[in-house]
mmCIF file of C-alpha atoms in Angstrom:
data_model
loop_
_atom_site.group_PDB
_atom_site.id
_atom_site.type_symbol
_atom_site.label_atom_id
_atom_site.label_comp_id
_atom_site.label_asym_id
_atom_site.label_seq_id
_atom_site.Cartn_x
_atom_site.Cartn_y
_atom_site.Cartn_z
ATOM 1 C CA UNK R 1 0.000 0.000 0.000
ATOM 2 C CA UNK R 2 1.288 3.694 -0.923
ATOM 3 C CA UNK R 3 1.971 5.883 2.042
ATOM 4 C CA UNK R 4 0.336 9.220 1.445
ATOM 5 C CA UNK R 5 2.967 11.837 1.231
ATOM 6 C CA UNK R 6 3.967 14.085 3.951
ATOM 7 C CA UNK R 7 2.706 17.751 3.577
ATOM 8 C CA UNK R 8 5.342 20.177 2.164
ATOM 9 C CA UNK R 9 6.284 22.891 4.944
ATOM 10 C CA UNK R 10 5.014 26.192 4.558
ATOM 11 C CA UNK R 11 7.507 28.649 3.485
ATOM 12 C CA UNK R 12 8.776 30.941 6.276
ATOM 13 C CA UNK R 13 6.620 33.890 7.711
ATOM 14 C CA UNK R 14 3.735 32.280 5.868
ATOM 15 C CA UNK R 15 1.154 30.167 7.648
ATOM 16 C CA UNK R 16 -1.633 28.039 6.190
ATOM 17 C CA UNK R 17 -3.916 29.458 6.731
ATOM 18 C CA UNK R 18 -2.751 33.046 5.426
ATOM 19 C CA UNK R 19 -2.022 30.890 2.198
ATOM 20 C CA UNK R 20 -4.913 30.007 1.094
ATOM 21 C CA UNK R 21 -7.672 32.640 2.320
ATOM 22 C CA UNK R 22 -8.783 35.471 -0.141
ATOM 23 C CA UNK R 23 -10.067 38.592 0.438
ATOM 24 C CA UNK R 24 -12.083 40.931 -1.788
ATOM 25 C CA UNK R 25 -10.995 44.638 -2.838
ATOM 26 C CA UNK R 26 -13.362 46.837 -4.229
ATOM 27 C CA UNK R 27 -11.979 48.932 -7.349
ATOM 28 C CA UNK R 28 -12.431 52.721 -8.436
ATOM 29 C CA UNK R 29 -10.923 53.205 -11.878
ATOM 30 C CA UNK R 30 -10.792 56.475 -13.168
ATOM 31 C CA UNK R 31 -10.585 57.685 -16.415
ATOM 32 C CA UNK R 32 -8.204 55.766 -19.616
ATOM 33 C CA UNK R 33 -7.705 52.685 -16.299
ATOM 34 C CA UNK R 34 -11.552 51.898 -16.642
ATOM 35 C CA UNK R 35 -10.154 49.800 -19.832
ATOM 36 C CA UNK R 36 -8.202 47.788 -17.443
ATOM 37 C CA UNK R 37 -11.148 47.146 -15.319
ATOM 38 C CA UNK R 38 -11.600 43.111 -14.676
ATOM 39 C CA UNK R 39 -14.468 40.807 -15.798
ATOM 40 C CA UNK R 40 -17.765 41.939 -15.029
ATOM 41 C CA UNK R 41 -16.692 45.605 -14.323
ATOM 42 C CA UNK R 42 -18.633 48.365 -15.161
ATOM 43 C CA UNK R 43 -18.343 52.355 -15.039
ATOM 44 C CA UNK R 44 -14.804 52.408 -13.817
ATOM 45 C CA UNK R 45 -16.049 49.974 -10.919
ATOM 46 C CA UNK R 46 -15.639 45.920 -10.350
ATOM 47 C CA UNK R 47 -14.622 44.095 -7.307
ATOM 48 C CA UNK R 48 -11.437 41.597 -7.172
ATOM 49 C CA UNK R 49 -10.489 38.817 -5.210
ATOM 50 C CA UNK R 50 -6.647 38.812 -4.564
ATOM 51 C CA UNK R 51 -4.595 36.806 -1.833
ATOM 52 C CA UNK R 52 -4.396 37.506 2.143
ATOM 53 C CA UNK R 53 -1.489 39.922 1.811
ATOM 54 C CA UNK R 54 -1.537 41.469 -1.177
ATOM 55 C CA UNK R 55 -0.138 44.714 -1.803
ATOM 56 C CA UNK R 56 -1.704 47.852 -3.703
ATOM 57 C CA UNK R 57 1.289 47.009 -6.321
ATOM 58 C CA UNK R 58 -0.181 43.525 -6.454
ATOM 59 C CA UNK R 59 -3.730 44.755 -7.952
ATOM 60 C CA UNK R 60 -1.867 46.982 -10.117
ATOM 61 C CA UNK R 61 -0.016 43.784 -11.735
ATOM 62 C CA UNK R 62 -3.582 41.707 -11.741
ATOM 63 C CA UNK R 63 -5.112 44.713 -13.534
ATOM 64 C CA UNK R 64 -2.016 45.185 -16.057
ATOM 65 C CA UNK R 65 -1.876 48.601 -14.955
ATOM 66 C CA UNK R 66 1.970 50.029 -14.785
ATOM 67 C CA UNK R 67 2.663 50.918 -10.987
ATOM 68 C CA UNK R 68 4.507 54.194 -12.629
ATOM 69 C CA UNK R 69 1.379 55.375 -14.335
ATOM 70 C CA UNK R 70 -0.847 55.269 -11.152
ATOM 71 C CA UNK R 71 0.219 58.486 -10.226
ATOM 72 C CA UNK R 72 -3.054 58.877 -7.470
ATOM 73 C CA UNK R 73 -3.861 55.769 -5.523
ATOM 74 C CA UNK R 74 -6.016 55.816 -2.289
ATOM 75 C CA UNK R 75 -7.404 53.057 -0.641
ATOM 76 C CA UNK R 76 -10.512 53.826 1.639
ATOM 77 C CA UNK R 77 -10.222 57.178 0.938
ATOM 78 C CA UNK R 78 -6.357 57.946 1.840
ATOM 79 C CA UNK R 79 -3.007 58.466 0.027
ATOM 80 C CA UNK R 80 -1.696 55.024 -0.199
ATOM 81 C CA UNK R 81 2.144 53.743 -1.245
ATOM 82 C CA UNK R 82 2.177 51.067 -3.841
ATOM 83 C CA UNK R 83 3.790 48.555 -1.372
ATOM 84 C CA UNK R 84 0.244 49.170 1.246
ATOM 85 C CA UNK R 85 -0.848 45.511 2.170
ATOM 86 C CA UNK R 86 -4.560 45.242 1.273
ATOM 87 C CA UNK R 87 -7.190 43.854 3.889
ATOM 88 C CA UNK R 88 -10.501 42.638 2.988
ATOM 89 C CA UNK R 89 -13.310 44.775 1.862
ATOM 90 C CA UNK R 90 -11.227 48.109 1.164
ATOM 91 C CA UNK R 91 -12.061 50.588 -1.915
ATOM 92 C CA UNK R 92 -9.078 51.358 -4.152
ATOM 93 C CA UNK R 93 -9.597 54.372 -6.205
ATOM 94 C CA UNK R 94 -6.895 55.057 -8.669
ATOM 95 C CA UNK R 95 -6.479 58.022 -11.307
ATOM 96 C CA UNK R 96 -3.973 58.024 -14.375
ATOM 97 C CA UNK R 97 -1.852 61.187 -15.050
ATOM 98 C CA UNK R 98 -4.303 64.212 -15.125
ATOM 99 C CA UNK R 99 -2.998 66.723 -17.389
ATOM 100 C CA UNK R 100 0.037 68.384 -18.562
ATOM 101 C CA UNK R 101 3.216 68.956 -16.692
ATOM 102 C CA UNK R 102 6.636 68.452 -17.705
ATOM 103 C CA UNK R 103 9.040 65.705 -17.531
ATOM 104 C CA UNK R 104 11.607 68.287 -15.963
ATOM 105 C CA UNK R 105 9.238 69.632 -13.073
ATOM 106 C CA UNK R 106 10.267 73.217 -14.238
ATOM 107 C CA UNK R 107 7.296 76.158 -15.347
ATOM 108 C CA UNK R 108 7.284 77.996 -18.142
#
């Protein structure tokens, strides 16, 4: 008889639990991003399911969106890094590049 095999360890500083529960983020896409928006999305809104964990950056790279063109990003409401971990039922809103500017930060 075949003895089952023994259960790989779980990687350090990540339990089992943490590993396999979800959570769901709820997505405000403004502007040119509502053509990024996921599966059953509709006026610039859609909810996602991403892993216990995840980081604002990691929605970005679900959605496809280049971290470096979010250039507003606020999650419930509030200025948020790209690296922000995520927790379960919070409202990303996130705006492209507005308008002008220049690549050298100087007026005219």
């Amino acid at each position: 008889m075949e003895q089952p095999r023994p259960a790989r360890p779980d990687p350090p500083g990540r339990s089992p639990a943490r590993r396999r529960t979800a959570l769901t983020v709820r997505l405000h896409l403004f502007a040119a991003f509502a053509a990024w928006l996921p599966p059953g999305g509709r006026d610039g809104r859609a909810a996602l399911d991403v892993p216990a964990g995840a980081t604002v950056a990691d929605v970005l790279g679900a959605l496809g969106i280049p971290v470096d063109l979010a250039r507003v990003i606020l999650v419930n409401g509030h200025d948020a890094a790209a690296d922000q971990p995520l927790a379960d039922g919070d409202e990303i809103a996130i705006f492209p590049p507005l308008a002008g500017g220049s690549a050298s930060g100087s007026a005219r």
